[in-house]
Coordinates of C-alpha atoms in Angstrom, one line a residue:
X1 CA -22.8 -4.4 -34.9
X2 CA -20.0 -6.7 -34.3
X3 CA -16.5 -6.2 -32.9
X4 CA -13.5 -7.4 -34.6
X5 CA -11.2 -8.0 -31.2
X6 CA -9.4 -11.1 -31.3
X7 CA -5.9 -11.1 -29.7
X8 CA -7.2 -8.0 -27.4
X9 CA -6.7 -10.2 -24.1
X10 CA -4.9 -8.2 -21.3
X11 CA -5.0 -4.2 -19.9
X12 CA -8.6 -3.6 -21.7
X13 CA -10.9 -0.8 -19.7
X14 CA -14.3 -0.8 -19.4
X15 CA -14.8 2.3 -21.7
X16 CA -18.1 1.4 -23.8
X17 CA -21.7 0.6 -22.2
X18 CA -24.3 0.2 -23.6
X19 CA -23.6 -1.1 -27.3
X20 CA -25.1 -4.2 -28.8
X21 CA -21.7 -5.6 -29.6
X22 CA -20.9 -9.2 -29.7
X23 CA -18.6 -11.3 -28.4
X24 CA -15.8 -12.3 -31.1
X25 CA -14.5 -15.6 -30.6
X26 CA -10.8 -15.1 -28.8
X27 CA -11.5 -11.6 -27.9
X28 CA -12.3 -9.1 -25.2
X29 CA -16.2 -8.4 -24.4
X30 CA -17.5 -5.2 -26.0
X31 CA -17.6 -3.8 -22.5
X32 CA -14.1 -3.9 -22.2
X33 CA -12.6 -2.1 -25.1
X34 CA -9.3 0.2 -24.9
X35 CA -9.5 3.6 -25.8
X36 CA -7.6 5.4 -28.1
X37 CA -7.6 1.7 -30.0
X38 CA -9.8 0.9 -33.3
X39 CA -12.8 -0.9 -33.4
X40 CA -13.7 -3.0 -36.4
X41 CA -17.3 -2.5 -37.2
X42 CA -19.6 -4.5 -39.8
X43 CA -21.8 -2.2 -41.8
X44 CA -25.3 -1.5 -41.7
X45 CA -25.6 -0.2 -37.9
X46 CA -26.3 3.1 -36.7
X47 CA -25.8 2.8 -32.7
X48 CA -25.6 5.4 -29.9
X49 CA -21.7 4.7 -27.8
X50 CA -21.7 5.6 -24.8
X51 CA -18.5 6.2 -22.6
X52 CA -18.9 4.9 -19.1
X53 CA -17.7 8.7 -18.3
X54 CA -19.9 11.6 -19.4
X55 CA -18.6 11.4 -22.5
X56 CA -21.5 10.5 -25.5
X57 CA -20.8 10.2 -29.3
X58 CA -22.6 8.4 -31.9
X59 CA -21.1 5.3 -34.3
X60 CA -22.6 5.7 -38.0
X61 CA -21.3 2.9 -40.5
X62 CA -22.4 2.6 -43.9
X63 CA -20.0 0.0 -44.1
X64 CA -17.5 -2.1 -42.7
X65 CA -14.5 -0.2 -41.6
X66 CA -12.7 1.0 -38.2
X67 CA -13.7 3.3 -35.5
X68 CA -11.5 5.4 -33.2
X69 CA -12.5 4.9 -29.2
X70 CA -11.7 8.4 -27.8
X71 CA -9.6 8.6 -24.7
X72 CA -11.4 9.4 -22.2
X73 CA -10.7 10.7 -18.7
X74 CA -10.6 8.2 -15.8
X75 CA -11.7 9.0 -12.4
X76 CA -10.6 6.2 -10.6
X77 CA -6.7 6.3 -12.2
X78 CA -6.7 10.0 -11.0
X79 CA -7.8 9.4 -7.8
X80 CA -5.3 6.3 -7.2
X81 CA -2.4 8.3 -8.5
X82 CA -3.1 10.9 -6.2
X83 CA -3.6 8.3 -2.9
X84 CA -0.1 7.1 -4.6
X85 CA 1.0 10.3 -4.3
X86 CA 0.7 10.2 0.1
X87 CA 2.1 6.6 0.1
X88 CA 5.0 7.9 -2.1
X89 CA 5.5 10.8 0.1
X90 CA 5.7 9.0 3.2
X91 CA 7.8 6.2 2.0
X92 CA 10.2 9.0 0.5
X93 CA 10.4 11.2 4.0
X94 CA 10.7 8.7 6.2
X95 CA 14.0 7.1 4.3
X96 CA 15.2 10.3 3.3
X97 CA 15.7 11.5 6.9
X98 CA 16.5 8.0 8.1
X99 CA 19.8 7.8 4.9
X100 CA 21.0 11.0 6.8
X101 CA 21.6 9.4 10.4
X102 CA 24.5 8.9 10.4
X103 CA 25.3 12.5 9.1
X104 CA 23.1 13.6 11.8
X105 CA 25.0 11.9 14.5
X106 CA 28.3 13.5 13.6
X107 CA 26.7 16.9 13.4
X108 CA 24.6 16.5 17.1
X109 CA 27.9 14.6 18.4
X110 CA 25.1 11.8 19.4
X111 CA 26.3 8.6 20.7
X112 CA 24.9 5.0 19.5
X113 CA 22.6 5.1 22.4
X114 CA 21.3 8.2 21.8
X115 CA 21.1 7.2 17.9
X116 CA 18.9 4.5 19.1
X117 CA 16.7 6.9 21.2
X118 CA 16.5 8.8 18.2
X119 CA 14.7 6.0 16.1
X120 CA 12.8 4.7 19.1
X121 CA 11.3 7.9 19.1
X122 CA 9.7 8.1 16.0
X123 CA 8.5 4.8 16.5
X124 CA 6.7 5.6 20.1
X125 CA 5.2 8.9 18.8
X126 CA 3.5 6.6 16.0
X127 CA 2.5 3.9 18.2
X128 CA 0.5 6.6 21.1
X129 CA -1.1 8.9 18.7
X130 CA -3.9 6.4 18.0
X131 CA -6.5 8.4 20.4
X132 CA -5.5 11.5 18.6
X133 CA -5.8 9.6 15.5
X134 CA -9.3 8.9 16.0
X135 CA -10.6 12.2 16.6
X136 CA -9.0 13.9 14.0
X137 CA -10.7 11.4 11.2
X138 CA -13.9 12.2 12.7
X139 CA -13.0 15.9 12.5
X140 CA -11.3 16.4 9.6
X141 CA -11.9 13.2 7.3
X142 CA -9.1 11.3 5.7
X143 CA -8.1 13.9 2.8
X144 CA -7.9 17.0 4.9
X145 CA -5.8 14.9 7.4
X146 CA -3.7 13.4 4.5
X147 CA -3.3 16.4 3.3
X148 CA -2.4 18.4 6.0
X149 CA -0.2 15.2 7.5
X150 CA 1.9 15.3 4.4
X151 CA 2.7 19.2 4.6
X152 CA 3.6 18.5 8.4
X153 CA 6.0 16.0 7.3
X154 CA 7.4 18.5 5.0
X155 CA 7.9 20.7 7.7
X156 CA 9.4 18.0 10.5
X157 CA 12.0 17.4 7.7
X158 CA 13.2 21.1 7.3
X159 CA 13.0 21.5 11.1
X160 CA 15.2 18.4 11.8
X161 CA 17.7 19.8 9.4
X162 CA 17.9 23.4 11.5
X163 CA 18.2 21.4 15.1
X164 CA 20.7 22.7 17.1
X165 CA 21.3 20.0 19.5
X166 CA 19.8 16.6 20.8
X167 CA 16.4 17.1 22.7
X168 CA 15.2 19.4 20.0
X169 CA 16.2 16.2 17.5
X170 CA 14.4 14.3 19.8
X171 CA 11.0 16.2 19.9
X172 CA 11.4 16.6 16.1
X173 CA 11.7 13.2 15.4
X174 CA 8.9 12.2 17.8
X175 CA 6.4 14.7 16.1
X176 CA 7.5 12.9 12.9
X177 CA 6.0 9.6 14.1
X178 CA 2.9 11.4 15.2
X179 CA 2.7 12.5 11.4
X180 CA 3.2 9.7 10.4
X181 CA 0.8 7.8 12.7
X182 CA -1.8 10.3 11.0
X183 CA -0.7 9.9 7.7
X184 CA -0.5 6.4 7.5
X185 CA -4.5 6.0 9.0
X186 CA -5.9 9.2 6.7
X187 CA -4.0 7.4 2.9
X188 CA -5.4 4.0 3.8
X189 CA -8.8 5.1 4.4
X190 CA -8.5 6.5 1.2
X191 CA -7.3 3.5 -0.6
X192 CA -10.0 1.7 1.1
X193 CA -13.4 4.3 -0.2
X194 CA -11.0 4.3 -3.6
X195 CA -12.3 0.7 -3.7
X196 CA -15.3 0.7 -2.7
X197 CA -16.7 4.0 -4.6
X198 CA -15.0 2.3 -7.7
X199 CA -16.0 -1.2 -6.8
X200 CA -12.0 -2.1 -7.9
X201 CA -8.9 -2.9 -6.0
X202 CA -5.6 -0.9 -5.2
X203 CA -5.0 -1.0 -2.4
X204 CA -1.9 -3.3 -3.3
X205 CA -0.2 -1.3 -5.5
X206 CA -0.5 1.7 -3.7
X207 CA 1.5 0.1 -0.7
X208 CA 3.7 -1.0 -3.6
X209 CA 4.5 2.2 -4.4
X210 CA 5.0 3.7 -0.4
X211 CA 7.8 0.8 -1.2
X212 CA 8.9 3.1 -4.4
X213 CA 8.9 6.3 -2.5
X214 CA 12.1 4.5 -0.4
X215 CA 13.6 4.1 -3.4
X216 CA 13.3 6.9 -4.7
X217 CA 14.5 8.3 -1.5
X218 CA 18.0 6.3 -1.3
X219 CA 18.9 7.5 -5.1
X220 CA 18.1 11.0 -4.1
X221 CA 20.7 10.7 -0.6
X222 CA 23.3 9.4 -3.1
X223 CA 23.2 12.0 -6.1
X224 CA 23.2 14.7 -3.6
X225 CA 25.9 13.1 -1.4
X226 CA 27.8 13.0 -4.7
X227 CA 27.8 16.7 -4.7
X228 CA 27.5 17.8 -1.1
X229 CA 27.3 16.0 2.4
X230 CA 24.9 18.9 3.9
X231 CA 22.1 17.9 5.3
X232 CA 20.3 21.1 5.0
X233 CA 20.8 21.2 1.3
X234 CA 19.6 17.4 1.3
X235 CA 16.6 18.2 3.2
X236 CA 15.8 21.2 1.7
X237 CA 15.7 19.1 -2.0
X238 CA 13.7 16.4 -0.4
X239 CA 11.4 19.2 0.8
X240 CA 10.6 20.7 -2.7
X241 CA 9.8 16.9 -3.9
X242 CA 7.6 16.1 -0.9
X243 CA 6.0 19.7 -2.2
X244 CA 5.7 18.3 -5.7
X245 CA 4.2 15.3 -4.3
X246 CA 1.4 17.4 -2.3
X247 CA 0.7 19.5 -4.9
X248 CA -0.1 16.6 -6.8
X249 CA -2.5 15.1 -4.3
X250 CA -4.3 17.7 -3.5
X251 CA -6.5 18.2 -6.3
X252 CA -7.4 14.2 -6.6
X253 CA -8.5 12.7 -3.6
X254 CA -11.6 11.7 -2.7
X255 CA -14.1 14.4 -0.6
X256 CA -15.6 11.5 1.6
X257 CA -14.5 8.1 3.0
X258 CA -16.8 6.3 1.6
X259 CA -15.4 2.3 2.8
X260 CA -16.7 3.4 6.4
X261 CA -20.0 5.1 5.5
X262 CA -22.1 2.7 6.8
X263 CA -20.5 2.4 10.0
X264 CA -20.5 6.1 10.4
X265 CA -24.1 5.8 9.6
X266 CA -24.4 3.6 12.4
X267 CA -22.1 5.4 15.0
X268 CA -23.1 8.7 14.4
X269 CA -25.3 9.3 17.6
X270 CA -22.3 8.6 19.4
X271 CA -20.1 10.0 21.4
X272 CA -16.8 9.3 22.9
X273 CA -14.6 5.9 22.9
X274 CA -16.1 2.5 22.3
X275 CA -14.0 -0.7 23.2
X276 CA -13.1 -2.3 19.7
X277 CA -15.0 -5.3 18.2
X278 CA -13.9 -8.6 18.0
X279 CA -13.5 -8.4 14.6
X280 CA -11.2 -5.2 14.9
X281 CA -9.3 -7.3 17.7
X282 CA -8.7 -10.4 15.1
X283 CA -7.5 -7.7 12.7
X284 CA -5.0 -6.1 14.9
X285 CA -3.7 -9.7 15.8
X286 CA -3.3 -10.3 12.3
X287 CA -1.5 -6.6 11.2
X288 CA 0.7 -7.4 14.4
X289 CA 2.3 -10.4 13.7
X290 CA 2.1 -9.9 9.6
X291 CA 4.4 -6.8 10.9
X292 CA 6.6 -8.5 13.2
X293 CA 7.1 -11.2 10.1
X294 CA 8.0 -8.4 7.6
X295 CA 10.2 -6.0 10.1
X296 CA 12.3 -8.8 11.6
X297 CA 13.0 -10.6 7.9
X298 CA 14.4 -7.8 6.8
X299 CA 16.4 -6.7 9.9
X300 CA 18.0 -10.0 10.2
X301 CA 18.1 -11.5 6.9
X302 CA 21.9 -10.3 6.4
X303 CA 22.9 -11.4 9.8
X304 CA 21.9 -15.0 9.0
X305 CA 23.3 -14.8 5.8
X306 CA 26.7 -13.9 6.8
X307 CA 26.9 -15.9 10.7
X308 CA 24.5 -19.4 10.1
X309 CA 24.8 -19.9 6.6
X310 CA 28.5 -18.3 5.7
X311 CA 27.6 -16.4 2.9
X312 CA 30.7 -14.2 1.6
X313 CA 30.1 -10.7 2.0
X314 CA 28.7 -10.2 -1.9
X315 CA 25.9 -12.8 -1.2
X316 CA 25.1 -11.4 2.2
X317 CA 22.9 -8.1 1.3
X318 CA 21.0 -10.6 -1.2
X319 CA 18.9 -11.7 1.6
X320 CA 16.9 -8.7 2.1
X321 CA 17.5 -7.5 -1.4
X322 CA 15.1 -10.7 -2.5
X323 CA 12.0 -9.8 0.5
X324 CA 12.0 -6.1 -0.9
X325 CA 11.9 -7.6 -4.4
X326 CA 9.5 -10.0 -4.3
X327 CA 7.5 -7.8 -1.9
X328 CA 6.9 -4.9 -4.3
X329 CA 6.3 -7.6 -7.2
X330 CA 3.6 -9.3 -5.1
X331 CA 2.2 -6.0 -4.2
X332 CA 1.9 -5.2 -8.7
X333 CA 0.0 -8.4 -8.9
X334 CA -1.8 -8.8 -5.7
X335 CA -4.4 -6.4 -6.4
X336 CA -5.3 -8.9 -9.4
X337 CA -5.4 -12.0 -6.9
X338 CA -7.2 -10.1 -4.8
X339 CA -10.1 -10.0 -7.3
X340 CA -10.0 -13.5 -8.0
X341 CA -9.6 -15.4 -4.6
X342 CA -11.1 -12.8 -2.4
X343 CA -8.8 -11.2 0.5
X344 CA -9.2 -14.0 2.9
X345 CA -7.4 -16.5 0.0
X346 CA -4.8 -13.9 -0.3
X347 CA -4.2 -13.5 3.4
X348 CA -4.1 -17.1 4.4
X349 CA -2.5 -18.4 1.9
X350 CA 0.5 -16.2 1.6
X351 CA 1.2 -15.9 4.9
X352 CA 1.0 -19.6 5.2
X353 CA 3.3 -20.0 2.3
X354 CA 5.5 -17.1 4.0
X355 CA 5.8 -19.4 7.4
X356 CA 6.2 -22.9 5.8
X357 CA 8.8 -21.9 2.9
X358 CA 10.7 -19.9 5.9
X359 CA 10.1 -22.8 8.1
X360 CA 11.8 -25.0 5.4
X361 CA 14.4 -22.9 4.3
X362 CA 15.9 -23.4 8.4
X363 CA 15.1 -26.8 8.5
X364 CA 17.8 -27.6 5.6
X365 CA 20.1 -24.5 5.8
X366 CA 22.5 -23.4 3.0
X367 CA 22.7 -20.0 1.1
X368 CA 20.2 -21.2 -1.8
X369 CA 17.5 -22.6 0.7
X370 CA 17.5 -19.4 2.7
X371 CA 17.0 -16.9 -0.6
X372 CA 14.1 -19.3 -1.1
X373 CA 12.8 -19.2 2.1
X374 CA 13.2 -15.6 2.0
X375 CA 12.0 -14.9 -1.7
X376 CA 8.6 -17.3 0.1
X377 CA 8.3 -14.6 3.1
X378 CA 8.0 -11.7 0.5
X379 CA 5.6 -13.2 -1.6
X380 CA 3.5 -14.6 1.1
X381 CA 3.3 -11.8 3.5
X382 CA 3.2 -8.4 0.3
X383 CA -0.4 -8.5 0.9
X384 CA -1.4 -8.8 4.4
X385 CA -1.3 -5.2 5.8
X386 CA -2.8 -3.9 2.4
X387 CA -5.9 -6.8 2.9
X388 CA -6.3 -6.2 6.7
X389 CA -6.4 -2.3 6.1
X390 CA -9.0 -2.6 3.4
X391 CA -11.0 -4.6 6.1
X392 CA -9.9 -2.1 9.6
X393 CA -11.3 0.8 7.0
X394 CA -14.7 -0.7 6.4
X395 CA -15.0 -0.7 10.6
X396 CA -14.6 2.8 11.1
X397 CA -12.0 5.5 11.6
X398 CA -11.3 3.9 15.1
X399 CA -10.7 0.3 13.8
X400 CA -8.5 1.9 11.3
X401 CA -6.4 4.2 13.7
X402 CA -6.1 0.8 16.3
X403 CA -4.8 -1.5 13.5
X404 CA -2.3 1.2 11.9
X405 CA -1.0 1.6 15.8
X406 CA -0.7 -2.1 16.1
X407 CA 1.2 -2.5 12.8
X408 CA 3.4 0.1 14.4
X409 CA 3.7 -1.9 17.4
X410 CA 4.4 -5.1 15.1
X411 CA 7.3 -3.0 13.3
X412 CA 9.2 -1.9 16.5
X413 CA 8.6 -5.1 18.6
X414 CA 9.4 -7.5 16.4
X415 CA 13.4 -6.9 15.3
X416 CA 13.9 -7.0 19.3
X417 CA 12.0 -9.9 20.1
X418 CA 14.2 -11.9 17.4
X419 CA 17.7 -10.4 18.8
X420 CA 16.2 -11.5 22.3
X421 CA 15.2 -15.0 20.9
X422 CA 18.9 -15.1 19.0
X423 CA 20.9 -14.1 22.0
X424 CA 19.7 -16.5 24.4
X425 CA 19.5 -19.3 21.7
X426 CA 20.7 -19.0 18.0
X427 CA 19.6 -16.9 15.3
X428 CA 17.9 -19.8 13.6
X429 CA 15.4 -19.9 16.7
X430 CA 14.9 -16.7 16.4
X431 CA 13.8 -16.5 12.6
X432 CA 11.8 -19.5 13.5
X433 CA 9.6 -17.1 15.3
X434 CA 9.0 -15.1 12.0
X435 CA 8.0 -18.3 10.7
X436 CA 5.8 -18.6 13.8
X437 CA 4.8 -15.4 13.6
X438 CA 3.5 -15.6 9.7
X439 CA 1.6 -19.1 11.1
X440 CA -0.3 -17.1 13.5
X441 CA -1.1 -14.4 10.8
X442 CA -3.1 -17.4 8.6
X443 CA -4.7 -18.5 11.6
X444 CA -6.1 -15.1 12.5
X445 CA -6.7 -14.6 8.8
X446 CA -9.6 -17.4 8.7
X447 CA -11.7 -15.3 11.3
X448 CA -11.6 -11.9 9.8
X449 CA -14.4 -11.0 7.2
X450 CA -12.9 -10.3 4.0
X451 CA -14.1 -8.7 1.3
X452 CA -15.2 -11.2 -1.1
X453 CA -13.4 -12.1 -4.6
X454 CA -14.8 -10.0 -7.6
X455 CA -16.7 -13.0 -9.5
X456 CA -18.2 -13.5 -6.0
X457 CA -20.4 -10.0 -6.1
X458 CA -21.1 -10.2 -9.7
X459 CA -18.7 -8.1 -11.3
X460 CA -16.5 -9.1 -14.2
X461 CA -12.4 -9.9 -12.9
X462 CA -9.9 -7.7 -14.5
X463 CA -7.9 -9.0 -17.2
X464 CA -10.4 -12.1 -18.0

């Protein structure tokens, strides 16, 4: 039999194995077909089609005509959207609570100090609850933690809405970044045996969409501000999403983190703490400053806008609208790049390109060379944290639960370190050390072990 395919290039799916299809000149392989598509068939051929699912039928052709590829159920898109489903969910409650602050300062009568306290909490009860962390994926595995993470975080945000006064905030908020801490470890484990049980990448696009959840998040706050300016009623909305969201999860992840299996296998007589590899510590050096880079870029951005460059006050929020932009496009594609170049061409590449276009964009000033430079840090730096989780993942539960605490770290240190840098110098110092900072990132990129490009292990690059 012969396939009539030409001008089938991009989004095919590996639905047939097995038939003695050839290659059409300007057309996909017959291993790559699209279902729910026709297949042109030459006559004379009586093949068995099989679905690379369960899913069997047989092609009879008298003659030459068309064939209908059945749709077929996909195991891998399930189990993604469902892994999407925790990213989404955390991206959502974090900036669904965090768009309310201000309401919750009025309502507590909190001053900015406190306010402060407030978000440093969250932050420290992420950054400390890597020993807890640990044992619980041992314990529980990543999708019992996930799941029971997410429902927690449900249940912070209805709890936060009901506090009656500032330490109860307080403790609220700091068993939020706990949560989080968990959450964050127990989704990018599963991202990471999504990859390597379906020997595909996603682990880009599932940060791209924790990036969504935000979003989604911020057009919730303003249609329900619109109508009321209660936080409970807020809250309680966000809840029944986050619910939505869980629901949805719950039925698709994956039983078993497979990326660290063989490091289990290896660790399993065991017991207690272990001090971290070198490779883990070349990781966390690497999620640490590619944090850093992407916290303080989009903290400052609009400050240097406005005070070094004198953009007007309509050109000013463009800054960091152009590193969330490019940052969730990068993320789409990277998953693709990924494939191609391997994650060690990803990682020190951007991040290189990140550090020299930032670099550049100080060195000659202007409004035009700084949405550059900053358009340069969000495409260079999208995929580092995805790539560096893959790798933590494929150490073990511990490497994981020690990088995610550094990235943390990276995300709370770094804004500071730059207003420090500012303060005592200028604010074009200061983003020099993001440049700096993204450097360091390609330098520790070039001693991790990556996983290597697709063409590299034998299998076929999506979208060739």
């Amino acid at each position: 039999m012969r396939a009539d395919l030409a001008g089938r290039r991009r989004g095919q799916r590996d639905v047939l194995v097995g038939a003695w299809l050839h290659r059409p000149p300007g057309g996909r392989p017959p291993g790559r077909l699209r279902p729910g598509r026709h297949l042109h068939v030459e006559g004379g051929a009586v093949r068995r089609v099989r679905s690379w699912r369960v899913i069997s039928w047989r092609v009879i052709a008298e003659g030459a005509g068309l064939i209908h590829i059945p749709r077929v159920r996909d195991p891998f898109h399930r189990s993604q959207l469902a892994i999407a489903a925790l990213f989404c969910s955390l991206g959502f409650q974090y900036a669904t609570w965090a768009s309310r602050i201000p309401a919750l300062k009025a309502d507590l009568g909190l001053t900015a100090a406190e306010v402060g306290f407030l978000l440093m909490a969250a932050g420290i009860g992420a950054s400390v609850s890597f020993p807890l962390v640990s044992v619980l994926m041992r314990r529980l595995g990543s999708q019992r933690l996930g799941l029971l993470s997410a429902l927690g975080l449900t249940l912070v945000l209805i709890a936060l809405a009901m506090a009656p006064n500032y330490p109860v905030a307080l403790a609220v908020v700091c068993c939020d970044g706990v949560l989080v801490g968990c959450l964050n470890v127990a989704m990018n484990a599963q991202g990471a045996a999504l990859e390597v049980r379906h020997k595909r990448n996603a682990m880009a696009k599932l940060h791209a969409t924790f990036s969504g959840g935000s979003l989604l998040a911020a057009l919730l706050a303003s249609g329900v501000n619109a109508m009321t300016s209660t936080v409970a009623v807020h809250f309680g909305v966000a809840a029944v999403v986050l619910l939505l969201l869980f629901g949805y999860a719950r039925t698709g992840l994956l039983a078993e983190d497979e990326a660290a299996e063989e490091k289990r296998d290896e660790t399993k007589s065991r017991s207690g703490w272990s001090l971290p590899t070198r490779m883990t510590l070349w990781m966390c050096c690497a999620m640490v400053f590619g944090t850093v880079t992407e916290g303080a870029i989009n903290d400052w951005s609009a400050l240097y806008m406005t005070d070094v460059v004198k953009a007007s006050a309509q050109l000013a929020p463009l800054g960091i609208a152009v590193v969330s932009g490019m940052m969730v496009l990068a993320r789409l594609f990277a998953d693709g790049w990924r494939a191609r170049w391997g994650d060690g061409r990803v990682v020190v590449l951007g991040s290189a390109l990140a550090g020299t276009g930032l670099a550049l964009a100080l060195l000659s000033g202007g409004v035009v060379p700084a949405l550059i430079g900053f358009s340069c840090v969000g495409l260079g730096i999208a995929a580092v944290t995805p790539c560096v989780y893959v790798a933590a993942a494929k150490q073990g539960p511990d490497a994981l639960a020690l990088v995610a605490a550094m990235g943390t770290t990276g995300l709370l240190a770094g804004p500071p370190i730059i207003g420090f840098v500012a303060n005592s110098s200028s604010l074009v110092w200061g983003l020099g050390v993001v440049a700096a900072s993204a450097a360091v990132v390609s330098l520790c990129g070039t001693r991790v072990q990556w996983t290597p490009p697709a063409n590299a292990l034998g299998t076929e690059v999506p979208g060739r």
